[in-house]
Coordinates of C-alpha atoms and ligand atoms in Angstrom, one line a residue:
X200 CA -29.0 -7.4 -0.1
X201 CA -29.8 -3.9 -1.6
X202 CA -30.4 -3.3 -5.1
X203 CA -28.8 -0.3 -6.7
X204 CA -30.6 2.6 -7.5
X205 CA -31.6 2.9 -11.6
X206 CA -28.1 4.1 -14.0
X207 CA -26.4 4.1 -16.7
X208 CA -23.2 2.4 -17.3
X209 CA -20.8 4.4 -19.8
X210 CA -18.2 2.4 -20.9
X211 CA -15.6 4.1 -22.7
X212 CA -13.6 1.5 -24.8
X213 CA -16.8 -0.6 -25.6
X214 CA -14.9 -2.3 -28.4
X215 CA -11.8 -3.6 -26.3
X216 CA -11.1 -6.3 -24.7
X217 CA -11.6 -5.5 -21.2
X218 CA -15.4 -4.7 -22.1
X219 CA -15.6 -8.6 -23.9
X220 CA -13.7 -10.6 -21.2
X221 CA -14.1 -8.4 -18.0
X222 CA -17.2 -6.3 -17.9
X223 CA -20.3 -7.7 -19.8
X224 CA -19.5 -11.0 -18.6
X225 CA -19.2 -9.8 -14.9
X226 CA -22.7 -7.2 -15.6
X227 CA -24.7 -10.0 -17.2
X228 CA -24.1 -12.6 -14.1
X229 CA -25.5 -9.4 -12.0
X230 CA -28.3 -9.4 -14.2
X231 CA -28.7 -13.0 -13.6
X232 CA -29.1 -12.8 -10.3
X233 CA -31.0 -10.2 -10.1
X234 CA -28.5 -7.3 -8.3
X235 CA -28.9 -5.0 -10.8
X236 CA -31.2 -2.3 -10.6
X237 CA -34.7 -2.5 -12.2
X238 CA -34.2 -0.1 -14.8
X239 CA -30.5 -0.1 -16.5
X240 CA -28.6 0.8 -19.5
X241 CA -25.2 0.0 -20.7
X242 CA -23.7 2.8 -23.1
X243 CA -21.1 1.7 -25.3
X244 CA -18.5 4.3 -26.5
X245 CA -16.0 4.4 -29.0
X246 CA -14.8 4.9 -32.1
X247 CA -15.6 1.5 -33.8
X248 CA -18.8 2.9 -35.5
X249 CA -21.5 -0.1 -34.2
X250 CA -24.8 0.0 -34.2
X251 CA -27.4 -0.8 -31.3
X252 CA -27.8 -4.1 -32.9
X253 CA -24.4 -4.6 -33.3
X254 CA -23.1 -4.0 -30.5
X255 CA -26.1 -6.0 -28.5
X256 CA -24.8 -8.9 -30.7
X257 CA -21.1 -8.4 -29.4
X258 CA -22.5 -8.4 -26.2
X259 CA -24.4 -11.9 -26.9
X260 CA -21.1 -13.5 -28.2
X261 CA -18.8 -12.1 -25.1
X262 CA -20.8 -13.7 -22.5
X263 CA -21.2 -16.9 -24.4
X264 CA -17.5 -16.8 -24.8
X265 CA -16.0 -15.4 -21.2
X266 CA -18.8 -15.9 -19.0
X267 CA -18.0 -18.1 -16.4
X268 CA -21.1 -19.5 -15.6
X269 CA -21.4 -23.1 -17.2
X270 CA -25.0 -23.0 -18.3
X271 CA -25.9 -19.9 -19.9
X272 CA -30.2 -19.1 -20.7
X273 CA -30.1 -17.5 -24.1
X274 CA -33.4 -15.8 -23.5
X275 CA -32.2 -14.3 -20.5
X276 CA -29.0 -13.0 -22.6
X277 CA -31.2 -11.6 -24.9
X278 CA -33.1 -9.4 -22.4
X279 CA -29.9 -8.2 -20.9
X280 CA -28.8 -6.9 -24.2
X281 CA -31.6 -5.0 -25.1
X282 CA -30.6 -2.7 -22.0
X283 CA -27.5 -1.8 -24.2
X284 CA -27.0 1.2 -27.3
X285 CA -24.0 2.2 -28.7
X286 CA -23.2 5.9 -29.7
X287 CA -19.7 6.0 -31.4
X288 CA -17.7 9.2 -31.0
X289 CA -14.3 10.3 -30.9
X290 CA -13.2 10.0 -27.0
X291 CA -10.9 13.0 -27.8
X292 CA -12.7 14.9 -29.4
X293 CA -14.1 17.7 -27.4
X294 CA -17.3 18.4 -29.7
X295 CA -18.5 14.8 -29.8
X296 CA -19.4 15.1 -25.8
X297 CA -22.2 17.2 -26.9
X298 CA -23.8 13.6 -28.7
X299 CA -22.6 11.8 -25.7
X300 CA -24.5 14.8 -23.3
X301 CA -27.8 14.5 -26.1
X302 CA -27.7 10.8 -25.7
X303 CA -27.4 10.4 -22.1
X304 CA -30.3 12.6 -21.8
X305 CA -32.2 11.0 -24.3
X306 CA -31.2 7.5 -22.1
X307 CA -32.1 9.1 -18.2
X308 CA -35.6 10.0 -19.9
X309 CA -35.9 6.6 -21.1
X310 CA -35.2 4.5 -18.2
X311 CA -36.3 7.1 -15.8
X312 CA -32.3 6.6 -13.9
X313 CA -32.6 10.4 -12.3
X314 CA -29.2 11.1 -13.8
X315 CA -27.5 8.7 -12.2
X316 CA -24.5 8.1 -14.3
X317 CA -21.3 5.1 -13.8
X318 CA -18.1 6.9 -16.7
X319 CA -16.2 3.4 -17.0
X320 CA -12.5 3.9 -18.5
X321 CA -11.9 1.0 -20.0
X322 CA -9.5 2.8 -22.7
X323 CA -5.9 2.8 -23.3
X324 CA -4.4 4.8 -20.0
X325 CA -3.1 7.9 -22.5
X326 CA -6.7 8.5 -22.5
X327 CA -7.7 9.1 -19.4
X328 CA -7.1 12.8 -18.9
X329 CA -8.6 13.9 -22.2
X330 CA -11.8 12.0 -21.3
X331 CA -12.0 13.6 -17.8
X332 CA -11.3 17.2 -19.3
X333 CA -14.1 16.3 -22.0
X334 CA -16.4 15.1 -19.5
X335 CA -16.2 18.3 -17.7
X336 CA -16.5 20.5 -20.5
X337 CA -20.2 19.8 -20.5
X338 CA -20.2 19.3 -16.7
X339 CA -21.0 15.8 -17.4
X340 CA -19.9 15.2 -13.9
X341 CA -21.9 17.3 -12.1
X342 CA -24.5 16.3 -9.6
X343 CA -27.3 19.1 -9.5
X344 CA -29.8 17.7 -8.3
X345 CA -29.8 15.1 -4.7
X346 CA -30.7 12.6 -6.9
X347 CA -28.1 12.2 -10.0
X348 CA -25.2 10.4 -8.7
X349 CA -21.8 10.6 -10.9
X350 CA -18.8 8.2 -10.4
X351 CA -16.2 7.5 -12.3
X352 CA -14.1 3.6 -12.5
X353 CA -10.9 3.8 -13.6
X354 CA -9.1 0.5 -14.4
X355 CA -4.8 0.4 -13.2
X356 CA -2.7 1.5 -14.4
X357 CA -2.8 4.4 -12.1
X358 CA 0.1 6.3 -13.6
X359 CA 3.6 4.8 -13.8
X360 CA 5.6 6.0 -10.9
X361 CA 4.9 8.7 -7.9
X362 CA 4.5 11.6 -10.0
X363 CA 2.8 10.6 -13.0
X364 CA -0.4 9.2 -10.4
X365 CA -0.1 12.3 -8.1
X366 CA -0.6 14.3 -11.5
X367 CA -3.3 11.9 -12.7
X368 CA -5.0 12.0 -9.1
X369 CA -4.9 15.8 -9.5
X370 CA -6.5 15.9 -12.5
X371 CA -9.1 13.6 -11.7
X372 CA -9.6 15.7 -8.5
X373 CA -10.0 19.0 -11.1
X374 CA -12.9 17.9 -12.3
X375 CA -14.7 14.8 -10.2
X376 CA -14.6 14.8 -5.9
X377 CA -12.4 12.2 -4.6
X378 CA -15.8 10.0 -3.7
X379 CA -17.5 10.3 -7.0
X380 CA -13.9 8.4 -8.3
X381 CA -13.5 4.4 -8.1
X382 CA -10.0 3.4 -8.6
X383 CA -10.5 -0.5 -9.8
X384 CA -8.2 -3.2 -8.8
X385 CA -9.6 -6.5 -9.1
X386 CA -7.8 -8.5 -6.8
X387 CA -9.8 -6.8 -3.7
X388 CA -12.9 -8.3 -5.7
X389 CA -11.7 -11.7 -5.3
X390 CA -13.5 -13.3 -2.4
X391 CA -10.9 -15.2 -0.9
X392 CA -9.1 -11.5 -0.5
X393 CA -12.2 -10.1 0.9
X394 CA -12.1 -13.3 3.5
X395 CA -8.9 -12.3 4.9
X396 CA -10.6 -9.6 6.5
X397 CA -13.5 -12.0 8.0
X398 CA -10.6 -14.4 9.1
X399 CA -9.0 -11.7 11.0
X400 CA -11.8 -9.8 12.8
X401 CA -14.5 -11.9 12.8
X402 CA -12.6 -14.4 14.6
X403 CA -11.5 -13.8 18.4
X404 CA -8.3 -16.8 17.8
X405 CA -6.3 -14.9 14.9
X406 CA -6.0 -11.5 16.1
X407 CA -4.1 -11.9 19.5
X408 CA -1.3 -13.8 17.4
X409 CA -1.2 -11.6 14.3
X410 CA 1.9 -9.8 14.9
X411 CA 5.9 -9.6 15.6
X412 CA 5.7 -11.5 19.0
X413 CA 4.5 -14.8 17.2
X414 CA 4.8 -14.3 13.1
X415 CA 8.3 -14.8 12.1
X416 CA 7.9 -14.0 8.4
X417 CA 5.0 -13.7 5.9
X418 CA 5.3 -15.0 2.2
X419 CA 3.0 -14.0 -0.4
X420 CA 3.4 -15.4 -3.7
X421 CA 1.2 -14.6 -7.1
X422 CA 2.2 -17.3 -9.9
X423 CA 1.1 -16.6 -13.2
X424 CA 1.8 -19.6 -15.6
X425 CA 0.4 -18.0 -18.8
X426 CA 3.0 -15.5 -20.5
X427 CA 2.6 -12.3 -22.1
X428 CA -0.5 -13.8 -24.2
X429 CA 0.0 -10.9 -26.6
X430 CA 0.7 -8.0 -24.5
X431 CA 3.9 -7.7 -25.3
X432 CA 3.1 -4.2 -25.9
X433 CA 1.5 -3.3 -22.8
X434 CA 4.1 -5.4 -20.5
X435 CA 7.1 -3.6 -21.8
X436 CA 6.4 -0.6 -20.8
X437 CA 5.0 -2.3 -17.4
X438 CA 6.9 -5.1 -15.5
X439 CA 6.1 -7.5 -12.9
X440 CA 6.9 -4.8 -10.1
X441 CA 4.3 -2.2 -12.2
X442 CA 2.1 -4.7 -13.5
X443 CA 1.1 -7.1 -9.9
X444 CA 3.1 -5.5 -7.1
X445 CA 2.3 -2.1 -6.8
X446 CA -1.3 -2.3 -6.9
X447 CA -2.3 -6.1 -6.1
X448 CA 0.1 -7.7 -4.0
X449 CA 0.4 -4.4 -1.9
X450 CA -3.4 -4.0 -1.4
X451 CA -3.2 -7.8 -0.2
X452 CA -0.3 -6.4 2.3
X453 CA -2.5 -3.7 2.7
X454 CA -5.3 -5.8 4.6
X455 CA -3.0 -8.4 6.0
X456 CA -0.9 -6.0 7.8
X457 CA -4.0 -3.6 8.6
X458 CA -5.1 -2.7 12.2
X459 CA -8.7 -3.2 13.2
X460 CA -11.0 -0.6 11.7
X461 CA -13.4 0.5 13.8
X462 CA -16.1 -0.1 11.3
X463 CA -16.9 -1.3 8.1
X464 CA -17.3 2.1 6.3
X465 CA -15.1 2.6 3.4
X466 CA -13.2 5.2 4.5
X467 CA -12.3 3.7 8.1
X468 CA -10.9 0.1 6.3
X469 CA -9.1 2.6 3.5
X470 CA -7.6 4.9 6.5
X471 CA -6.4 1.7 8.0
X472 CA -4.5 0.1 4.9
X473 CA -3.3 3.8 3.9
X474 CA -1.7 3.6 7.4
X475 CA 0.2 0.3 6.3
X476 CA 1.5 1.9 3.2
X477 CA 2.4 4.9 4.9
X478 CA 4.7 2.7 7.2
X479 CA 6.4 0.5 4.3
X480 CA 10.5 1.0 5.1
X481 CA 11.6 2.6 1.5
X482 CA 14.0 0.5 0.1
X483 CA 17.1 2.4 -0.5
X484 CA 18.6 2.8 -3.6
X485 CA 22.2 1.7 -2.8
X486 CA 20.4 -1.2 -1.4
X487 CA 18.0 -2.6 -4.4
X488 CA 20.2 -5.0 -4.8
X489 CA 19.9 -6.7 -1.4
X490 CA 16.2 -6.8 -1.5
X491 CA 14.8 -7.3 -5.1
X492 CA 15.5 -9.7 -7.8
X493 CA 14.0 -9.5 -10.5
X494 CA 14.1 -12.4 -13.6
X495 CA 12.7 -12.8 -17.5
X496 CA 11.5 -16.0 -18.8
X497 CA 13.7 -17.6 -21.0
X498 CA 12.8 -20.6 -23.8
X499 CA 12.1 -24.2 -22.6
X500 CA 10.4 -27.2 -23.1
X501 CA 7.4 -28.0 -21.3
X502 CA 6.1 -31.4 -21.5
X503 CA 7.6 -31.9 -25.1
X504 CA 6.0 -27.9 -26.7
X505 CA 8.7 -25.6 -27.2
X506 CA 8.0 -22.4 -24.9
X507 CA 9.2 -19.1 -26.5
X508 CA 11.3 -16.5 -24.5
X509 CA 10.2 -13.3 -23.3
X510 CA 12.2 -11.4 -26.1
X511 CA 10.7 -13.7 -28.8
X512 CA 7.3 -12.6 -27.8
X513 CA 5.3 -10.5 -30.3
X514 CA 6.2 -6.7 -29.0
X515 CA 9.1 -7.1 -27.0
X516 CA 11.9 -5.6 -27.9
X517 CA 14.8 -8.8 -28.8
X518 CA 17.1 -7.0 -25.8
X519 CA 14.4 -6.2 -23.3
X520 CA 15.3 -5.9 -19.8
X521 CA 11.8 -5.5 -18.6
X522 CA 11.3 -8.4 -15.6
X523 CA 8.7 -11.0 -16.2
X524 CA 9.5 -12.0 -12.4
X525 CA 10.2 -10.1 -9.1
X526 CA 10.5 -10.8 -5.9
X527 CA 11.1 -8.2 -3.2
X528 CA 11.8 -8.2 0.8
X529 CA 11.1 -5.3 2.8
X530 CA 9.4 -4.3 6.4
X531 CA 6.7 -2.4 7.7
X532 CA 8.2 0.2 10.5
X533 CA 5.2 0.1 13.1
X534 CA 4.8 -1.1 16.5
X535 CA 2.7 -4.7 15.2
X536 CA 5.5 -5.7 12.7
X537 CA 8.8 -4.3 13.3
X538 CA 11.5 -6.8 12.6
X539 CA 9.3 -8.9 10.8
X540 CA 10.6 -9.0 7.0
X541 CA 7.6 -9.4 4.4
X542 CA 8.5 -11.9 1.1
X543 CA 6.4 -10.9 -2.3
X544 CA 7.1 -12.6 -5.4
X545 CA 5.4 -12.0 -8.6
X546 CA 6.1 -13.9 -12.1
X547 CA 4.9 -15.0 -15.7
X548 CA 5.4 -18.7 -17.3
X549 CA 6.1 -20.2 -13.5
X550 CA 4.7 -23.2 -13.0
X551 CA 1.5 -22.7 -12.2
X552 CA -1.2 -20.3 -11.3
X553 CA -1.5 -19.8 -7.4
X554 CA -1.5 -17.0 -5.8
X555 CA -1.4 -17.3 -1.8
X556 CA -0.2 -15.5 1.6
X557 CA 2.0 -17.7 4.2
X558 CA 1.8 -16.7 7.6
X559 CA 4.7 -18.5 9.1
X560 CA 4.8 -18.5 12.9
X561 CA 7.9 -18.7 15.3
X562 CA 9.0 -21.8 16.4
X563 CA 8.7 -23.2 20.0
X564 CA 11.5 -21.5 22.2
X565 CA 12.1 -24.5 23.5
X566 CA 12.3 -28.0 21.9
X567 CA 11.0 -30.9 24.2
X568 CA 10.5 -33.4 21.4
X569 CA 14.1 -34.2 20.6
X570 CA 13.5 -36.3 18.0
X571 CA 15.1 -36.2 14.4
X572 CA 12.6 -33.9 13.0
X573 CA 11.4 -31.7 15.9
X574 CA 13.2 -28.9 14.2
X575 CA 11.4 -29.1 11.4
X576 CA 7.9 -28.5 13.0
X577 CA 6.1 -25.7 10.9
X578 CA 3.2 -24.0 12.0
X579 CA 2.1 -22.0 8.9
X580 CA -1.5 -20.7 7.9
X581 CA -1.8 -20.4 4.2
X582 CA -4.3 -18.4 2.9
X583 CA -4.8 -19.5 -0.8
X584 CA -6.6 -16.4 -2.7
X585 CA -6.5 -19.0 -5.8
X586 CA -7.1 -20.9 -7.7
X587 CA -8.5 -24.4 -4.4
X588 CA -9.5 -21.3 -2.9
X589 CA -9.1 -22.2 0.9
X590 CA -7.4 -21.8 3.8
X591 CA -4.9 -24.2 5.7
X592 CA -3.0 -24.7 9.3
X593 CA -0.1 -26.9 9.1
X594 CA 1.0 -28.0 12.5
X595 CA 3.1 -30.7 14.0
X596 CA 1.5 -33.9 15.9
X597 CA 2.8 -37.0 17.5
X598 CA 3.1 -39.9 14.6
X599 CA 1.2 -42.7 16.3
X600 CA 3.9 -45.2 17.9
X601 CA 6.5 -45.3 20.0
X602 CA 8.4 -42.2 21.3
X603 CA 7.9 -38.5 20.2
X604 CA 8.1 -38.5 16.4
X605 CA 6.5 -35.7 15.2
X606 CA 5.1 -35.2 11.7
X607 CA 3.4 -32.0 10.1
X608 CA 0.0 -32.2 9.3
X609 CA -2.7 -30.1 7.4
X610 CA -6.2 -29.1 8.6
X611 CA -7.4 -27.4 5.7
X612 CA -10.8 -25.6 4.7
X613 CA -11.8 -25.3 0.8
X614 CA -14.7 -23.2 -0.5
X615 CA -15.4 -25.8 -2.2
X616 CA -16.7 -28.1 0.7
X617 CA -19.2 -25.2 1.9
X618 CA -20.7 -23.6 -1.3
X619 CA -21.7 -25.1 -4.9
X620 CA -22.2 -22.1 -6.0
X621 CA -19.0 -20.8 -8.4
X622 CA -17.1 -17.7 -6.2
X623 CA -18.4 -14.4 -8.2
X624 CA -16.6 -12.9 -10.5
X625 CA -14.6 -10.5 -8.6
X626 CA -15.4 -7.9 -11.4
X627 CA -18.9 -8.1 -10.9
X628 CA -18.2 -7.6 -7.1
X629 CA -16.9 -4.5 -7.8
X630 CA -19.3 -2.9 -10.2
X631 CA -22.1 -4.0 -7.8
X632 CA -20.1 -1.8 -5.0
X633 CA -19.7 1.1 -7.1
X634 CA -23.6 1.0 -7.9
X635 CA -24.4 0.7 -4.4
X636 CA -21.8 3.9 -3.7
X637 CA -19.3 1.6 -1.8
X638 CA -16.0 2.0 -2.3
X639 CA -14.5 0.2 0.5
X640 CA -12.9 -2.0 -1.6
X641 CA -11.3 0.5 -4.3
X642 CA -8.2 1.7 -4.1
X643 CA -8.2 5.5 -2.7
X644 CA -5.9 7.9 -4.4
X645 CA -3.4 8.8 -1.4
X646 CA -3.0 5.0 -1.2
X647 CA -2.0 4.5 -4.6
X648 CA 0.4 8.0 -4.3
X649 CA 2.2 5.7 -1.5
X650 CA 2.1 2.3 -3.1
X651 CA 4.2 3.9 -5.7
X652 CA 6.1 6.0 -3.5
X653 CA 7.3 2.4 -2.5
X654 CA 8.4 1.3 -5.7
X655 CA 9.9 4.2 -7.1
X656 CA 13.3 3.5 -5.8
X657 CA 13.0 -0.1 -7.3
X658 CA 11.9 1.1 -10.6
X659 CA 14.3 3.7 -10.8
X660 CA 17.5 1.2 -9.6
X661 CA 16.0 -1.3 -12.4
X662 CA 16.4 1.6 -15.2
X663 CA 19.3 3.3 -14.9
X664 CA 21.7 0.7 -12.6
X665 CA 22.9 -1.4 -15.5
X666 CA 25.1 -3.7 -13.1
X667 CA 22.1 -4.9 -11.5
X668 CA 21.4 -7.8 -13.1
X669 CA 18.1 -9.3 -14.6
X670 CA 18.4 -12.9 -14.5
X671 CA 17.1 -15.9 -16.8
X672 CA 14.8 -18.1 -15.7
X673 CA 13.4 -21.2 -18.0
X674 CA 9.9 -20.7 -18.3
X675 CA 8.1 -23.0 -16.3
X676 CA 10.1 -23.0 -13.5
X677 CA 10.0 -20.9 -9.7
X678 CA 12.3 -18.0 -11.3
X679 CA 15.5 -17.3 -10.5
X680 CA 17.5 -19.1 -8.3
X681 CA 18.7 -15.8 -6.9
X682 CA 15.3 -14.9 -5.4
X683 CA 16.3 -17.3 -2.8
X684 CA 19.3 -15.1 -1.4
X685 CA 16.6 -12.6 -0.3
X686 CA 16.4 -15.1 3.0
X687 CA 19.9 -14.5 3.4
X688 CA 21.2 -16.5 6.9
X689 CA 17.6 -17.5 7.5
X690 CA 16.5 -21.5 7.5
X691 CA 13.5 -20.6 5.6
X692 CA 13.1 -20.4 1.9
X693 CA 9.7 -19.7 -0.3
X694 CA 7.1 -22.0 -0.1
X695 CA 7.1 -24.2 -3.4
X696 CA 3.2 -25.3 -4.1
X697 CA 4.3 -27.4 -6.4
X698 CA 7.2 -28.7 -8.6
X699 CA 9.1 -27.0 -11.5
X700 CA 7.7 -28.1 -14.6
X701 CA 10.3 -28.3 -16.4
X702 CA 11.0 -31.7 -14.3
X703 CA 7.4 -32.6 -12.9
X704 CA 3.7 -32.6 -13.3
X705 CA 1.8 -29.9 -13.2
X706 CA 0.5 -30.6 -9.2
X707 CA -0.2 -27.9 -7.3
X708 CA -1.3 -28.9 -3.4
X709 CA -3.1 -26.3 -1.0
Ligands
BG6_292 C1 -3.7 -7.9 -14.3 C2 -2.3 -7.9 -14.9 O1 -3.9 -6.8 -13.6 O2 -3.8 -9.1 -13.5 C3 -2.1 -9.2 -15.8 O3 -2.2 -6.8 -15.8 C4 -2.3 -10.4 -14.9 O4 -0.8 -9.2 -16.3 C5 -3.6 -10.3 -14.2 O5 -2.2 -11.5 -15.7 C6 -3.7 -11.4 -13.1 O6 -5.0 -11.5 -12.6 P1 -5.6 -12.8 -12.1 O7 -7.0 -12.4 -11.6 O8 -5.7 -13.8 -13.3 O9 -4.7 -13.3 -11.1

């Protein structure tokens, strides 16, 4: 495994929450095992006005709170912040770069990084365009010698329709090359996500099947059962279609639907899943309705606690029509899938938390075993990104006996039964790729322009089409009931990994 080169990590928004829970948990388990580089620092920015100390100390208390590592060596936690100085400033303040410029080069001299510099946006999204300008002001981004390396990670969202991320990608591109620029989404950090593409191409049985001759339909579901937890704020002016469809669930489309790369070089996989979203059918506008539901948690009783509706949440406006749940059909015009219709549904306060893919296959054409249930024979491969994280083949064999009777069974694979180690954080995955200059599994800009390019019409329906309706749903149950028309006159229905729980345990089977 190579080791990064020495840098410094500038994170912008050092005082939020995505610094505590996301990044100096995920930067201290690279630490841990040693994958970072020898010489580091982490530069906290904002205006919160800490001091080295201080900050070291936050850093101390967010891994001990949102690591994910069960046993945590304090000593080892204390050497890992000493890598880390603060320098508060006023992001959008032009003047205050010249401190941030001073200290950088006070930093490159100290751990002898050659200029090699990460920016990490971890701010409110307003902020990103002032902090790009500022940061080219005092060419912060420039690379004049071979060795100084500059990137920039920029956490979603990446705009909030078409135009606004074409303008953001051309600011961005004003002042920082299209490969100094890391666009992070976190779900193509998550291992199991990775695995798809190992269960595709590494493996000679897969491939010949993978398309509109033997898959009948594919299903992918992300089930969140937390709520809002606070973001009320945030989610209004967001959604379920903004907030996990257009940049999660589509990447996962993205390398699902992919053709073979012909290597493993970032931009050959990113041409490949640029070429899927190029070929997404737009959903017409007059025809929203047809192909996407979209639902809002309402108040209910989970195991005897009271569950507050969406519009009680703190932030949310008491008439919001912002979705909490959506579900969309839709097809991708190319020679591999045409005709085969693609399920996505995304959701808050459902019953549990799975996400997963279902690859369902076509049935026999012809049905030998004519016994009760031969009909119901399913051959499905469910690729469970979390949490089990696993993979499973359901298939149909003889029930031992007389006659033909044939029951479905489950061969099933769990990274649990091959590693003890805990899956990485899929954070850390990331920044470890952006260190190492790979950026195979970030999202590119042109592929972003066409996720939304997708959604638009959706979005655009959902805001100014007041007769398309948002329906209730009781928190803790699979959303609305109307997601199931989007199988109109087909026998086959979403997957349910477990109950509602409004009426059952929480039980959720792989
Ligand atoms: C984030 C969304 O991008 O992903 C959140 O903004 C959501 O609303 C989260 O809860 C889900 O991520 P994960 O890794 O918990 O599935």
């Amino acid at each position: 495994m190579n080791r990064p080169h020495n840098s410094i990590m500038v994170i912008f928004g050092a005082s939020g929450d995505l610094t505590k829970k996301k990044l100096i948990p995920s930067l201290f388990e690279l630490y841990k095992q040693e994958l970072l580089c020898d010489d580091f620092a982490i530069l906290g920015v904002s205006r919160t006005k800490f001091t080295d100390d201080q900050f070291r100390q936050n850093i101390i208390e967010a891994v001990i709170k949102y690591s994910e590592s069960k046993e945590i060596d304090k000593d080892l936690l204390k050497n890992f912040a000493a890598n880390a100085y603060y320098l508060p400033i006023n992001t959008e303040e032009v003047r205050d770069y010249m401190l941030l410029k001073e200290k950088l080069d006070e930093l490159n001299a100290l751990k002898v990084t050659h200029g090699n510099f990460i920016y990490y946006l971890a701010t409110p999204p307003q902020l990103y365009e002032t902090i790009v300008s500022n940061l080219g002001v005092y060419n912060l981004q420039d690379t004049p010698d071979e060795h100084g390396s500059k990137k920039i990670i920029i956490e979603k969202p990446f705009g909030f329709d078409y135009e606004s991320a074409r303008k953001l990608n051309g600011h961005l591109h004003d002042i920082f090359n299209e490969n100094q620029i890391y666009r992070i989404d976190h779900y193509l950090g998550k291992e199991t996500v990775q695995n798809v593409l190992v269960l595709r191409f590494a493996n000679g049985i897969f491939e010949p099947m993978w398309n509109r001759n033997f898959i009948d339909h594919i299903e992918i579901t992300s089930s969140e059962f937390i709520g809002v937890e606070g973001r009320g704020g945030y989610y209004e002016g967001s959604g379920a279609l903004r907030d996990m469809i257009q940049n999660h669930m589509l990447q996962i489309v993205g390398f699902i639907a992919m053709e073979p790369p012909s290597s493993f070089r970032a931009n050959a996989v990113r041409n490949e899943t640029l070429k899927v979203f190029q070929s997404l059918r737009h959903i017409k506008e007059e025809e929203v309705e047809k192909y996407a539901v979209r639902g809002q948690y309402t108040e209910s009783l989970i195991r005897g606690e009271k569950i507050p509706g969406y519009r009680e949440e703190k932030g949310v406006a008491p008439d919001s029509r912002i979705e909490t749940f959506a579900a969309i059909k839709f097809f991708i015009d190319n020679w591999r899938w045409g005709g085969v219709p693609f399920y996505i549904r995304a959701g808050k306060r459902l019953p549990t938390r799975v996400t997963e893919v279902v690859i369902h296959f076509k049935k026999t054409p012809h049905h030998l075993f004519s016994t009760d249930n031969a009909e119901q024979t399913v051959n499905q491969l469910i690729i469970r990104i979390q949490p089990d994280e696993g993979i499973l083949l359901k298939i149909g064999l003889k029930q031992p006996g007389a006659g033909y009777k044939i029951q479905n069974v489950n061969m099933d694979f769990h990274y649990s039964d091959i590693s003890e180690v805990e899956l990485p954080p899929a954070y850390g995955r990331l920044l470890l790729d952006c260190m190492l200059a790979d950026s195979t599994l970030y999202a590119r800009g042109d592929a972003v322009e066409e996720c939304w390019r997708f959604v638009d019409p959706i979005l655009n329906q959902w805001k100014e089409n007041k007769e398309i309706k948002i329906y209730g749903y009781p928190a803790g149950t699979w959303g609305p009931m109307e997601s199931f028309d989007l199988f109109e006159n087909s026998k086959s229905e979403w997957r349910y990994p477990c109950k509602n729980l409004t009426d059952d345990g929480l039980y959720c089977e792989l």
